[in-house]
Coordinates of C-alpha atoms in Angstrom, one line a residue:
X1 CA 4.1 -12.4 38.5
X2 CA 4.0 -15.9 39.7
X3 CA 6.5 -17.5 36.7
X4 CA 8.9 -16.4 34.6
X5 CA 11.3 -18.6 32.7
X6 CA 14.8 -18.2 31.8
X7 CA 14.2 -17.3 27.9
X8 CA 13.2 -13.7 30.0
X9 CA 16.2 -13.4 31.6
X10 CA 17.4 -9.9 29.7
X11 CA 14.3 -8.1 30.0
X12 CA 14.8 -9.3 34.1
X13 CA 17.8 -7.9 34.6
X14 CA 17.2 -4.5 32.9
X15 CA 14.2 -4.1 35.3
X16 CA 16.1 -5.2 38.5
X17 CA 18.4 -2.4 36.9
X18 CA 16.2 0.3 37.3
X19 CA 15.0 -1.1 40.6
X20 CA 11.4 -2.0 39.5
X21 CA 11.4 -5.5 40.7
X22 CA 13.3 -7.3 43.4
X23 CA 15.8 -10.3 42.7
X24 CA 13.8 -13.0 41.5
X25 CA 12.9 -16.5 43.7
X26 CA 12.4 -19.7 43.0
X27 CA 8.7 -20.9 42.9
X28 CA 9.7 -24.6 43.8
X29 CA 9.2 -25.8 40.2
X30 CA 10.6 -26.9 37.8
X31 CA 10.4 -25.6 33.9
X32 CA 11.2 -27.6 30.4
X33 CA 10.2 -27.4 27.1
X34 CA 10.3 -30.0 25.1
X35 CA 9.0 -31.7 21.7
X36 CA 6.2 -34.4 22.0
X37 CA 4.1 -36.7 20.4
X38 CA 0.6 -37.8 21.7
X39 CA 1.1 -41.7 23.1
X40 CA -1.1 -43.4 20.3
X41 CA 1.8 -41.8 18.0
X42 CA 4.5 -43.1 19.7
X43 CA 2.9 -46.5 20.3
X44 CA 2.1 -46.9 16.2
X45 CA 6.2 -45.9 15.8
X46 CA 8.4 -45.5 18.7
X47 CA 11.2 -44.2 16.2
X48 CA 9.1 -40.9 16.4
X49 CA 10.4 -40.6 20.1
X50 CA 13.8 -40.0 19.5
X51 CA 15.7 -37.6 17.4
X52 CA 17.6 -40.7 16.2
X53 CA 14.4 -42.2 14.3
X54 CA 13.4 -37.9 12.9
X55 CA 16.7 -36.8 11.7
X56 CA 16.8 -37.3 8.0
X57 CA 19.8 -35.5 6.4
X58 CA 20.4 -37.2 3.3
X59 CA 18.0 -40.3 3.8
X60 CA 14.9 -40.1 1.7
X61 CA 13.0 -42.6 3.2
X62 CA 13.5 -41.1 6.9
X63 CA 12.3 -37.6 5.5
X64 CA 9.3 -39.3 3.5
X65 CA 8.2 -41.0 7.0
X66 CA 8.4 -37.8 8.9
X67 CA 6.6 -36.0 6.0
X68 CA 3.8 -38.2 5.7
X69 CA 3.4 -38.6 9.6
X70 CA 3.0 -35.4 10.3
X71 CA 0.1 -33.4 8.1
X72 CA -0.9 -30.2 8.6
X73 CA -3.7 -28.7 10.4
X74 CA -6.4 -27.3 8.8
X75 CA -8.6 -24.8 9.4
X76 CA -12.7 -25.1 9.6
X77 CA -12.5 -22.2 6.3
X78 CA -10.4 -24.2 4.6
X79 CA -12.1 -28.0 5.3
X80 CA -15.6 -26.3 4.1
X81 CA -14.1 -24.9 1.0
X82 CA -11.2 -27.4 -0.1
X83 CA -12.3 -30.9 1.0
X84 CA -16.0 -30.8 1.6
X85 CA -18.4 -30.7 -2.1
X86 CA -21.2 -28.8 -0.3
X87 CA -19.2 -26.1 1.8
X88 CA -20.2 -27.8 4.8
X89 CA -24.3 -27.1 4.1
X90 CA -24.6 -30.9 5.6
X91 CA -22.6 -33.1 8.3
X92 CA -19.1 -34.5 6.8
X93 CA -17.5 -37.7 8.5
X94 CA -14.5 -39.2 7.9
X95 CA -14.2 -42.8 7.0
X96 CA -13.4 -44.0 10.4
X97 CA -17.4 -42.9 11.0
X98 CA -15.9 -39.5 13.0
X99 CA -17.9 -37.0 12.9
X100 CA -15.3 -34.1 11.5
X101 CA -18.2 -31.3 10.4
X102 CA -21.3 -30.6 11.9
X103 CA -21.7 -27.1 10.1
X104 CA -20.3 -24.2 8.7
X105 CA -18.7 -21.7 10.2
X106 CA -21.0 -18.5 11.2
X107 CA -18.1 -16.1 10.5
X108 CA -14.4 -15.1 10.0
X109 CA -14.1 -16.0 13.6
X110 CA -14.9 -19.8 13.2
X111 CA -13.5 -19.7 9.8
X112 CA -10.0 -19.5 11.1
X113 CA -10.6 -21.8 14.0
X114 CA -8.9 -25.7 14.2
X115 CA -11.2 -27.3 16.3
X116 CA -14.4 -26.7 18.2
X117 CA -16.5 -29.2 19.9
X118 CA -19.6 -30.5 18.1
X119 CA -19.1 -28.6 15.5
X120 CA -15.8 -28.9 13.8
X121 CA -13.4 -31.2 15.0
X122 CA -10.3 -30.9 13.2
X123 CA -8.4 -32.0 9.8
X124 CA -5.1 -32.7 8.8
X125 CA -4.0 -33.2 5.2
X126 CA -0.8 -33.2 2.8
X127 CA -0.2 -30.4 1.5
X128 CA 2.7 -29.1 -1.1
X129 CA 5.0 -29.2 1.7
X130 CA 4.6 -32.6 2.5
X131 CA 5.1 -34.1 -0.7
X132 CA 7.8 -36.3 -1.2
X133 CA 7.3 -36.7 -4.5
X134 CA 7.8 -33.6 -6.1
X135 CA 10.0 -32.4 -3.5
X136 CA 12.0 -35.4 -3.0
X137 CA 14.9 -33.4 -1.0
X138 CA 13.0 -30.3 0.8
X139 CA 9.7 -31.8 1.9
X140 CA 9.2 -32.0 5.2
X141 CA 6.1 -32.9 8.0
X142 CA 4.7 -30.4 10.7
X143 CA 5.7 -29.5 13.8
X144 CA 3.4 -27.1 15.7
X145 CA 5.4 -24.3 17.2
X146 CA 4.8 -21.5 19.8
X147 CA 4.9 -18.1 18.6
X148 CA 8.5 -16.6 18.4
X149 CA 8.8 -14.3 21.8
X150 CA 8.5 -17.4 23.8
X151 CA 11.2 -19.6 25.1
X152 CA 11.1 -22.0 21.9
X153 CA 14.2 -23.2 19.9
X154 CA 12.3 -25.8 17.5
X155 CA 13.3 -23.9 14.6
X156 CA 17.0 -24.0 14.6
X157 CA 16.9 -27.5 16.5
X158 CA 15.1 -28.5 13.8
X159 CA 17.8 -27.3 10.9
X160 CA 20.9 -28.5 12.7
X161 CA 19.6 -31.8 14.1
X162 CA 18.8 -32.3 9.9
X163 CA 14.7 -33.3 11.4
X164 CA 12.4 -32.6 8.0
X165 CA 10.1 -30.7 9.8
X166 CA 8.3 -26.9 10.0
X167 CA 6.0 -25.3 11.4
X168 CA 2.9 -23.4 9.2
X169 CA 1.0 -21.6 11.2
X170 CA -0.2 -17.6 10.5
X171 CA 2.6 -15.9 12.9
X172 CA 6.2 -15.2 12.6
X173 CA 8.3 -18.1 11.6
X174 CA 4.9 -20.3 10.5
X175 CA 4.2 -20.1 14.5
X176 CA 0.9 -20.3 16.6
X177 CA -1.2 -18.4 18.8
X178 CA -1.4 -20.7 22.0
X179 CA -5.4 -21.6 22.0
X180 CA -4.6 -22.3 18.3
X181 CA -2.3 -24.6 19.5
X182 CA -4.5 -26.5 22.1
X183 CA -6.7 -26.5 19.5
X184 CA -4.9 -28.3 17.2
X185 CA -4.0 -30.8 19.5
X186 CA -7.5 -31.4 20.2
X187 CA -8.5 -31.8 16.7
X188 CA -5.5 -34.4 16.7
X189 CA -7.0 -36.5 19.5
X190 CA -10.0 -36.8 18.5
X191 CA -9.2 -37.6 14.7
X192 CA -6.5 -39.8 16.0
X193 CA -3.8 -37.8 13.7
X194 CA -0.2 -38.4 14.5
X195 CA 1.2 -34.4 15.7
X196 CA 4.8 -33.2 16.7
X197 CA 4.7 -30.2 19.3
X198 CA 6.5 -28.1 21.4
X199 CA 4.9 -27.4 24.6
X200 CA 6.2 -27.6 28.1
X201 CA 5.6 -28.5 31.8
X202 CA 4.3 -27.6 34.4
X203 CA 0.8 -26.4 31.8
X204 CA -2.2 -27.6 32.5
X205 CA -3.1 -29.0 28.9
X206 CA -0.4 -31.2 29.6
X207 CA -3.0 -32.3 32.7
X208 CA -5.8 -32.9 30.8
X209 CA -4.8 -35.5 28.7
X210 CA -3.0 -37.2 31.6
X211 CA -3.8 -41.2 31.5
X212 CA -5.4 -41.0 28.2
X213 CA -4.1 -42.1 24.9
X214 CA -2.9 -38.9 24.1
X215 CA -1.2 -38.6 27.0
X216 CA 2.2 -35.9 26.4
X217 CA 5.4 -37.9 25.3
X218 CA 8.5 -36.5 25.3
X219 CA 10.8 -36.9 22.1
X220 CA 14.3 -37.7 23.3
X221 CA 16.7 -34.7 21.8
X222 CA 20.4 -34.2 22.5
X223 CA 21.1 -33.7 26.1
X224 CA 22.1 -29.4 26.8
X225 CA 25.7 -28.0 27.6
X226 CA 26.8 -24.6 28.4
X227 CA 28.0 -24.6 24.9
X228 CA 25.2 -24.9 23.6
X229 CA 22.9 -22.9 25.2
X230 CA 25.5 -20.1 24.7
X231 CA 25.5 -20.7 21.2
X232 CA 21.3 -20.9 21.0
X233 CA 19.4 -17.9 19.1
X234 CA 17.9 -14.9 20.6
X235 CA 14.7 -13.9 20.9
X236 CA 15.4 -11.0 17.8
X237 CA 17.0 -13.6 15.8
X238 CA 13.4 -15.8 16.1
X239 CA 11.2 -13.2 15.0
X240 CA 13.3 -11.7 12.9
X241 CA 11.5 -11.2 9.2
X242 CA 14.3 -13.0 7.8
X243 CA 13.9 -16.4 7.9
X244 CA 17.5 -17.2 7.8
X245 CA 18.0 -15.5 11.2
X246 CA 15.7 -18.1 12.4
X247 CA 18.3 -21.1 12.5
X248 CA 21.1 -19.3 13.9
X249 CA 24.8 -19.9 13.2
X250 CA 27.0 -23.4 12.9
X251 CA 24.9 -25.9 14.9
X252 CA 23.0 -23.2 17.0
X253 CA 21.2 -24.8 19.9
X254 CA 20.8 -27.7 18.4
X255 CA 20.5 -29.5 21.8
X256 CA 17.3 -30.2 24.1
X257 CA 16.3 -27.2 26.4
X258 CA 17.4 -27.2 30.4
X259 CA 15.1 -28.1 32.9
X260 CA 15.7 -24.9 35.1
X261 CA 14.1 -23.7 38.1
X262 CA 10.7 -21.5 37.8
X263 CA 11.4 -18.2 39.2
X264 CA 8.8 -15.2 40.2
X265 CA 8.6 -11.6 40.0
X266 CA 7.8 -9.3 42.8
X267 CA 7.8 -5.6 42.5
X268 CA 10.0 -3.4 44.3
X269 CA 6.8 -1.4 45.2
X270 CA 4.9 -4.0 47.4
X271 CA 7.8 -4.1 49.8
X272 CA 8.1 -0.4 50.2
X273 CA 4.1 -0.6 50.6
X274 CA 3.8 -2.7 53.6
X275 CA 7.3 -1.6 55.4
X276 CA 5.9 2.1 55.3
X277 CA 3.1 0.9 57.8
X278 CA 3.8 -0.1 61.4
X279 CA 4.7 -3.7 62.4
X280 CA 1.3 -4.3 64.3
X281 CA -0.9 -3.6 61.1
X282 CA 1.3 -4.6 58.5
X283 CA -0.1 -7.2 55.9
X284 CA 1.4 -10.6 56.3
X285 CA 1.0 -11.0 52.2
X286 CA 4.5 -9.4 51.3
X287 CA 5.9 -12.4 53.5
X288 CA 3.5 -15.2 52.2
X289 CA 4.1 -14.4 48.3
X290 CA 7.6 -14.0 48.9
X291 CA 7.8 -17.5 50.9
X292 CA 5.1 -19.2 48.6
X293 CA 6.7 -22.6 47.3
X294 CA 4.8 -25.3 44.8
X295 CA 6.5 -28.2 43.5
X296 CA 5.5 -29.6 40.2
X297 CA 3.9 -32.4 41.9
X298 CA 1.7 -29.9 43.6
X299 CA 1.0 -28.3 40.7
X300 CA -0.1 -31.2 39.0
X301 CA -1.9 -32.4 41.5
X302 CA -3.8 -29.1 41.6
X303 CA -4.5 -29.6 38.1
X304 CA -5.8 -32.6 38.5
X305 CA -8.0 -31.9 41.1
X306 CA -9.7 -29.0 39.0
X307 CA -10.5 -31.3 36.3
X308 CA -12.2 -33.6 38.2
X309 CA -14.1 -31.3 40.0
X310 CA -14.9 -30.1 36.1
X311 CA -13.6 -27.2 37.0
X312 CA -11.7 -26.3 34.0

């Protein structure tokens, strides 16, 4: 496995326990997860880059900014049969001239999907949640979240930085599957809709929207102690069908993640494989994957290369 992060670090050990893989190595990059805005956000408020300008606590007009900046994500289903009069029988645009609906959906399978090019691009509306107004003191905008077995701490960074914010989506925790996700923030670019996400680097959607408008911008959040990431909640406490398990105890992570090194995975197996033939026709490939480094800047670079050779 060519990257593992340190959110995986329990499951690593009880496998280097039972001698299935070797001590990990370092792939010469560098991991962090983060919460961003697109740059068109951050250039229409740059108070939205900063945990300073989201956290709300007991200010009404901080919460009502964050509530109506950040809508919710709608699916194509729900655009035909909630905003369109016609259930998307002819082409819908919005008033900006955008083309948001070319169709409707063929089945289930594009019912349920957020974005897909030339045919639905995307929505994002107030919903119950977001209103300020009947829900002066709990309303709160949207933050699009990974799904609850990854590395993500938005949830209870979220509750103890006092930042009106949660994520709806279908999975655990109002989490989303990750093509969901790229495909909200697709919809978002191209309808120009302020978004809050949590994503991370080194990914290549981070790549593709490199030197555009909606270029990845990191929201500033509390630098990390030991403390804290001591104190952050585990991966049963995130998917956890109670959703009070979610935020974790007093102030629980409620600090950025670390930037930490990338590390890989090789089986125990492949080393026993090419030590049990003899040195002249042993495979060089233990060696190479084992001594394999790539720096983020490679990586990026790599990225960038595939796009413009439209290769992605």
């Amino acid at each position: 496995m060519p990257e593992v992060w340190n959110g995986q670090k329990k499951e690593l050990d009880a496998h280097r326990e039972q001698g299935l893989i070797e001590p990990t190595i370092g792939t010469g990059g560098i991991g962090k997860c983060s919460w961003y805005v697109p740059k068109y956000t951050a250039r229409r408020d740059p108070t939205l880059l900063s945990y300073f300008g989201l956290e709300a606590r007991n200010d009404t007009m901080k919460r009502r900014k964050v509530a109506e900046n950040f809508l919710r994500p709608q699916t194509w289903g729900y655009f035909c049969e909630e905003i369109t009069s016609d259930n998307c029988t002819s082409p819908y645009y919005d008033g900006e001239g955008r083309l948001i609906v070319a169709r409707s959906p063929v089945d289930k399978s594009e019912a349920v999907k957020y974005f897909l090019l030339g045919s639905y691009h995307g929505h994002f509306n107030a919903t119950d949640e977001n209103d300020c107004d009947k829900h002066p003191e709990t309303c709160t905008g949207h933050l699009t979240n990974v799904q609850c077995d990854w590395s993500t701490f938005a949830v209870s960074q979220a509750h103890h930085l006092g930042i009106p914010v949660k994520s709806s989506g279908p999975l655990v925790g109002g989490a989303y599957a990750y093509g969901d996700i790229v495909d909200i923030y697709k919809a978002a670019n191209f309808t120009k809709s302020d978004i809050l996400i949590y994503w991370w680097t080194p990914e290549i959607k981070v790549q593709e929207f490199h030197g555009t408008d909606a270029e990845f911008q990191r929201v500033l959040l509390p630098p990390p102690s030991a403390e804290c990431i001591e104190s952050r909640v585990t991966q049963d406490q995130r998917c956890s069908i109670n959703p009070e398990e979610h935020v974790g105890g007093e102030d629980a992570g409620a600090c950025d993640a670390e930037a930490h090194v990338l590390r890989k995975i090789i089986g125990s197996s492949l080393f026993k494989i090419t030590h049990h033939s003899d040195e002249v026709s042993r495979s060089p490939a233990y060696d190479l994957i084992k001594s394999l480094q790539l720096s983020d800047i490679d990586i990026d670079s790599m990225f960038h290369q595939w796009y413009a050779a439209e290769i992605l």
